[in-house]
Short mmCIF file of C-alpha atoms and ligand atoms in Angstrom, two decimals:
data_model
loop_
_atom_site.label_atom_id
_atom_site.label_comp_id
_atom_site.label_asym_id
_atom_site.label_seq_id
_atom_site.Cartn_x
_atom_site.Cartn_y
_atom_site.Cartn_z
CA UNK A 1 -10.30 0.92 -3.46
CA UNK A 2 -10.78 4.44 -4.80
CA UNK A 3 -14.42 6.49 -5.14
CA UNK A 4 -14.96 9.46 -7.03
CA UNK A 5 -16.39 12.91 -5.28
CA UNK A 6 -19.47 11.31 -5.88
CA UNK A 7 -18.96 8.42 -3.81
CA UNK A 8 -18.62 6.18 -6.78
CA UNK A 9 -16.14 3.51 -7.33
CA UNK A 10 -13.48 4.41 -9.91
CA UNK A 11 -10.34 2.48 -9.96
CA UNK A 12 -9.29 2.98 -13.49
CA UNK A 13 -8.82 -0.41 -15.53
CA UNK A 14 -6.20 1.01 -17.46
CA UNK A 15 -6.64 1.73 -21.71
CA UNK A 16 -5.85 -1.60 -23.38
CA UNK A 17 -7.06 -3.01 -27.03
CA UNK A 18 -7.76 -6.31 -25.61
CA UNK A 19 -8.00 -6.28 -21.74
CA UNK A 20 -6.92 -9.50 -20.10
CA UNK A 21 -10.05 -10.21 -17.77
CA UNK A 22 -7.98 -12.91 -14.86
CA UNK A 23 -11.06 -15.05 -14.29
CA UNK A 24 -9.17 -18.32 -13.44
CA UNK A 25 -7.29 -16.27 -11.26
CA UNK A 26 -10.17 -15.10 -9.59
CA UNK A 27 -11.97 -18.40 -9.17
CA UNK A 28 -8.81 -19.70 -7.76
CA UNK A 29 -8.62 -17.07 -5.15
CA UNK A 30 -12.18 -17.38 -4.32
CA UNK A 31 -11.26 -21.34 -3.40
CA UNK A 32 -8.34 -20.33 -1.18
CA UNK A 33 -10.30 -17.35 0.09
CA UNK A 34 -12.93 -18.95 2.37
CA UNK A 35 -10.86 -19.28 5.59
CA UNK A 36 -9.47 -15.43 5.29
CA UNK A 37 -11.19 -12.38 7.01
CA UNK A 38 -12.01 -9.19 4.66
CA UNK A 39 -12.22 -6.11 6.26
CA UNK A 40 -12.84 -2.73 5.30
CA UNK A 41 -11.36 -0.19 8.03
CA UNK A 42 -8.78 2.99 8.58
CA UNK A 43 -5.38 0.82 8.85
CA UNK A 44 -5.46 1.91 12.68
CA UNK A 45 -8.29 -0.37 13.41
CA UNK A 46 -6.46 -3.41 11.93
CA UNK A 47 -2.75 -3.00 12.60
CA UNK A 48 -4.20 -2.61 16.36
CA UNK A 49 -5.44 -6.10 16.04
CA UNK A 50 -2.40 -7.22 15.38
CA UNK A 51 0.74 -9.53 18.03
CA UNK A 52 3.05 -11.56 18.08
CA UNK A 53 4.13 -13.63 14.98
CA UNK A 54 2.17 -12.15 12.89
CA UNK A 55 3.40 -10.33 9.24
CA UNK A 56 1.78 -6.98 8.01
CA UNK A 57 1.90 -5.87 4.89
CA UNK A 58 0.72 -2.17 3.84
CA UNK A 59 0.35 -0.52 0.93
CA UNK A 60 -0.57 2.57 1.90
CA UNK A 61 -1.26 5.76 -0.92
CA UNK A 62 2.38 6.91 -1.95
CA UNK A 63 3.43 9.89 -0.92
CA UNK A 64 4.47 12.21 -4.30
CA UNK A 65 8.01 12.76 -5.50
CA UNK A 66 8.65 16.64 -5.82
CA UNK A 67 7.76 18.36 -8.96
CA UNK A 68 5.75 15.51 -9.45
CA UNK A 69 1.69 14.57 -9.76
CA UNK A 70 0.97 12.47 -6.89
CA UNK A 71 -2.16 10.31 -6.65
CA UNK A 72 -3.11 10.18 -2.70
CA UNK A 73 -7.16 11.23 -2.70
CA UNK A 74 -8.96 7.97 -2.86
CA UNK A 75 -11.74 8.76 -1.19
CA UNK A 76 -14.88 11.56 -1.18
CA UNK A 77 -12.15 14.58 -1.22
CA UNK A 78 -9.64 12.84 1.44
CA UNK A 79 -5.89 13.30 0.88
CA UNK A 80 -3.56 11.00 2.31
CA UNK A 81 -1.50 13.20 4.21
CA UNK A 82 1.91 13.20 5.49
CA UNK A 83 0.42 13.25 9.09
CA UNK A 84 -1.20 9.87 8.00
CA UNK A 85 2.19 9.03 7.09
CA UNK A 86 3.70 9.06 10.15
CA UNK A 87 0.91 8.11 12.10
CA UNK A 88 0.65 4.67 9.68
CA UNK A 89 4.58 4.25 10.93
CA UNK A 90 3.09 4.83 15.15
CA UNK A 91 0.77 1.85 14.84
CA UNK A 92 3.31 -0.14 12.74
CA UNK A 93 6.10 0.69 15.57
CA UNK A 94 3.24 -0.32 18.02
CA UNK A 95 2.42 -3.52 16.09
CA UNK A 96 6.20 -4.01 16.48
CA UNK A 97 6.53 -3.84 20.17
CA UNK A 98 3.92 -6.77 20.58
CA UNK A 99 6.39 -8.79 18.46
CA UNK A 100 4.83 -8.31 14.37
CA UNK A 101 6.85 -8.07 11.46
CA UNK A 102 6.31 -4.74 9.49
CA UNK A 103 7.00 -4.87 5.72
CA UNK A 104 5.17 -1.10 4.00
CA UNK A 105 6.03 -0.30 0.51
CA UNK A 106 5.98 3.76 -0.73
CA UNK A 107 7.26 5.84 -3.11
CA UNK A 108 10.78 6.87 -2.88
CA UNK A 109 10.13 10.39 -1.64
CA UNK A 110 13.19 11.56 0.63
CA UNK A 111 10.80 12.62 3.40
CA UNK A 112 9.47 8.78 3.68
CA UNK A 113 12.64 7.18 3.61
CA UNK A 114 13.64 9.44 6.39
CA UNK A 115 10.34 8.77 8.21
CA UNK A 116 11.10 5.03 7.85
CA UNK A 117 14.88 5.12 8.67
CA UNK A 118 14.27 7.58 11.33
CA UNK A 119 12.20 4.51 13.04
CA UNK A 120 14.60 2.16 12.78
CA UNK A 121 12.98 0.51 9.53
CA UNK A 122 15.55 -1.46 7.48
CA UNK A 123 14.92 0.84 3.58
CA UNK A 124 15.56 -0.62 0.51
CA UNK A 125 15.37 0.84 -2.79
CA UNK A 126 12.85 -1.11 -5.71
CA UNK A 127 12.50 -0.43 -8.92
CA UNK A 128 9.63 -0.99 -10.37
CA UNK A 129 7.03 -0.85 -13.59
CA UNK A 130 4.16 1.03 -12.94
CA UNK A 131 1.56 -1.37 -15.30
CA UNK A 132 -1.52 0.67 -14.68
CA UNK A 133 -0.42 3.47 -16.88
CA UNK A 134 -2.34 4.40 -19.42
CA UNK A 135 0.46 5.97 -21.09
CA UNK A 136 1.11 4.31 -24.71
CA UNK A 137 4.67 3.80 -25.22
CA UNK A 138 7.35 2.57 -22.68
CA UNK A 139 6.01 2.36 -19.21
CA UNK A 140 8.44 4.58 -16.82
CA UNK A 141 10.75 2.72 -14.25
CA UNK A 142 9.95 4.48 -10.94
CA UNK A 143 11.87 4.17 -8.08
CA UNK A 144 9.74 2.83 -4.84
CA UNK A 145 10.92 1.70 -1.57
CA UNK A 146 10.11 -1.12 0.74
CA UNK A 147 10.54 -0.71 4.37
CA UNK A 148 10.93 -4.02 6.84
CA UNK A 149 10.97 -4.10 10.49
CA UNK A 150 11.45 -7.98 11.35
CA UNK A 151 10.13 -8.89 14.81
CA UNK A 152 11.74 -9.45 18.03
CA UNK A 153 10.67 -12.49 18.82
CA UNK A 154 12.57 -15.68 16.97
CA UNK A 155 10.28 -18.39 16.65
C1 LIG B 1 -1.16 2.66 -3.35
S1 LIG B 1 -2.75 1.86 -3.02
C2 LIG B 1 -2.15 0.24 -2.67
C3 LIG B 1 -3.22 -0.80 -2.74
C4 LIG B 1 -2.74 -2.25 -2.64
N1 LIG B 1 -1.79 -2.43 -1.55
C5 LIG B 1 -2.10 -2.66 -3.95
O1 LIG B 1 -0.88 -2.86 -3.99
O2 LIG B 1 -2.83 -2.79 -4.93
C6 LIG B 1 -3.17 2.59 -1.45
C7 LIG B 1 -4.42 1.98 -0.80
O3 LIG B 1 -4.58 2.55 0.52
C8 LIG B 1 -5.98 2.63 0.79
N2 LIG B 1 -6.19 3.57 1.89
C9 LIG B 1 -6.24 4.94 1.84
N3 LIG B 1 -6.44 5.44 3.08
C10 LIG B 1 -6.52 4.39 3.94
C11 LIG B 1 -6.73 4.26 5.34
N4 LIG B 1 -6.88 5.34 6.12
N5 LIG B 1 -6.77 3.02 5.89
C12 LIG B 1 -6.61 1.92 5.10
N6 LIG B 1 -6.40 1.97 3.76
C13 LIG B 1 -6.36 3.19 3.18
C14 LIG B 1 -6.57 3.06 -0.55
O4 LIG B 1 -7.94 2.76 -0.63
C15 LIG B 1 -5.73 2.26 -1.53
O5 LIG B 1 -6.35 1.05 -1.84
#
C-alpha cells in the first residue's frame, strides 16, 4: 500500500504497452481467500499477535543502499526510518521468544545486515529483478537479503 501527500492511493502499475491485468489469478485468490484474516495495522500490532508455531513473513520498506535513491515514504509524509528498523527486528525477536519463525526480506544495505546478524538472524544474500521498474531496457539485478530466525520449538 502506498498514498500520495494527498492521502491518495498511488502504487505505480509500472509503464507497459500491453499490461497483463492477472484476473484468473485474482479470482483464484479470492476462492482460497475466505478463511484468511486481512488486516490493516503498524506491524507492531500484528507480530504481537503472534506464538508458537506460527511463520511471519515481512516485507517491510527497504532501507536505501548509499549513494542511492531509496523509496521508504509510503504514507502522508512518513519515512520508514532506521529506528523502525530496529524496532520491526524487537517485535520479531519477541515473536521469537514465544516460539515463531521470523523470515524479513530488505535491501542489502550493510547497516541491515548488521542489524539482522547482530540479532542472531541467519542472512543470506538474494539476487533479485526488480519488475516494477519503469525503466525501458534491462531491468537491474539488485542485491536484497533475506533474514530467517527458525523457532525453538520442533514440532
Ligand atoms: C517493500 S514494500 C513490501 C510489500 C509486500 N511485502 C510485497 O512484497 O509486495 C513495504 C510495505 O511495508 C508497508 N509498511 C510501511 N510501514 C508499515 C508499518 N509501520 N506497519 C506495517 N506495514 C508497513 C508499506 O505499506 C509497504 O506495503
Amino acid at each position: 500500500m502506498r498514498y500520495n501527500l494527498k492521502g491518495e492511493f498511488n502504487v505505480g502499475f509500472g509503464d507497459y504497452d500491453n499490461p497483463y491485468f492477472p484476473l484468473e489469478e485474482m479470482e483464484n485468490f479470492i476462492c482460497c481467500s475466505e478463511d484468511l484474516t486481512f488486516s490493516c495495522e503498524d506491524y507492531s500490532k500484528i507480530i504481537e499477535q503472534v506464538g508458537a508455531g506460527d511463520v511471519v513473513f515481512c516485507g517491510p520498506p527497504y532501507e536505501p543502499l548509499p549513494d542511492k535513491e531509496g523509496f521508504t515514504q509510503y504514507s502522508n509524509g512518513t519515512t520508514f526510518k532506521m529506528a523502525d528498523q530496529a524496532r520491526l527486528v524487537k517485535y520479531a525477536l519477541e515473536a521469537h521468544q514465544r516460539g515463531a519463525t521470523i523470515i524479513i526480506t530488505n535491501s542489502g544495505a550493510e547497516s541491515i545486515k548488521e542489524l539482522y546478524r547482530a540479532n542472531g538472524f541467519d542472512v543470506r544474500d538474494v539476487s533479485v529483478k526488480r519488475s516494477m521498474s519503469s525503466k525501458t531496457g534491462k531491468i537491474p539485478k539488485a542485491r536484497d537479503i533475506i533474514a530467517v530466525k527458525k523457532s525453538l520449538i520442533l514440532f
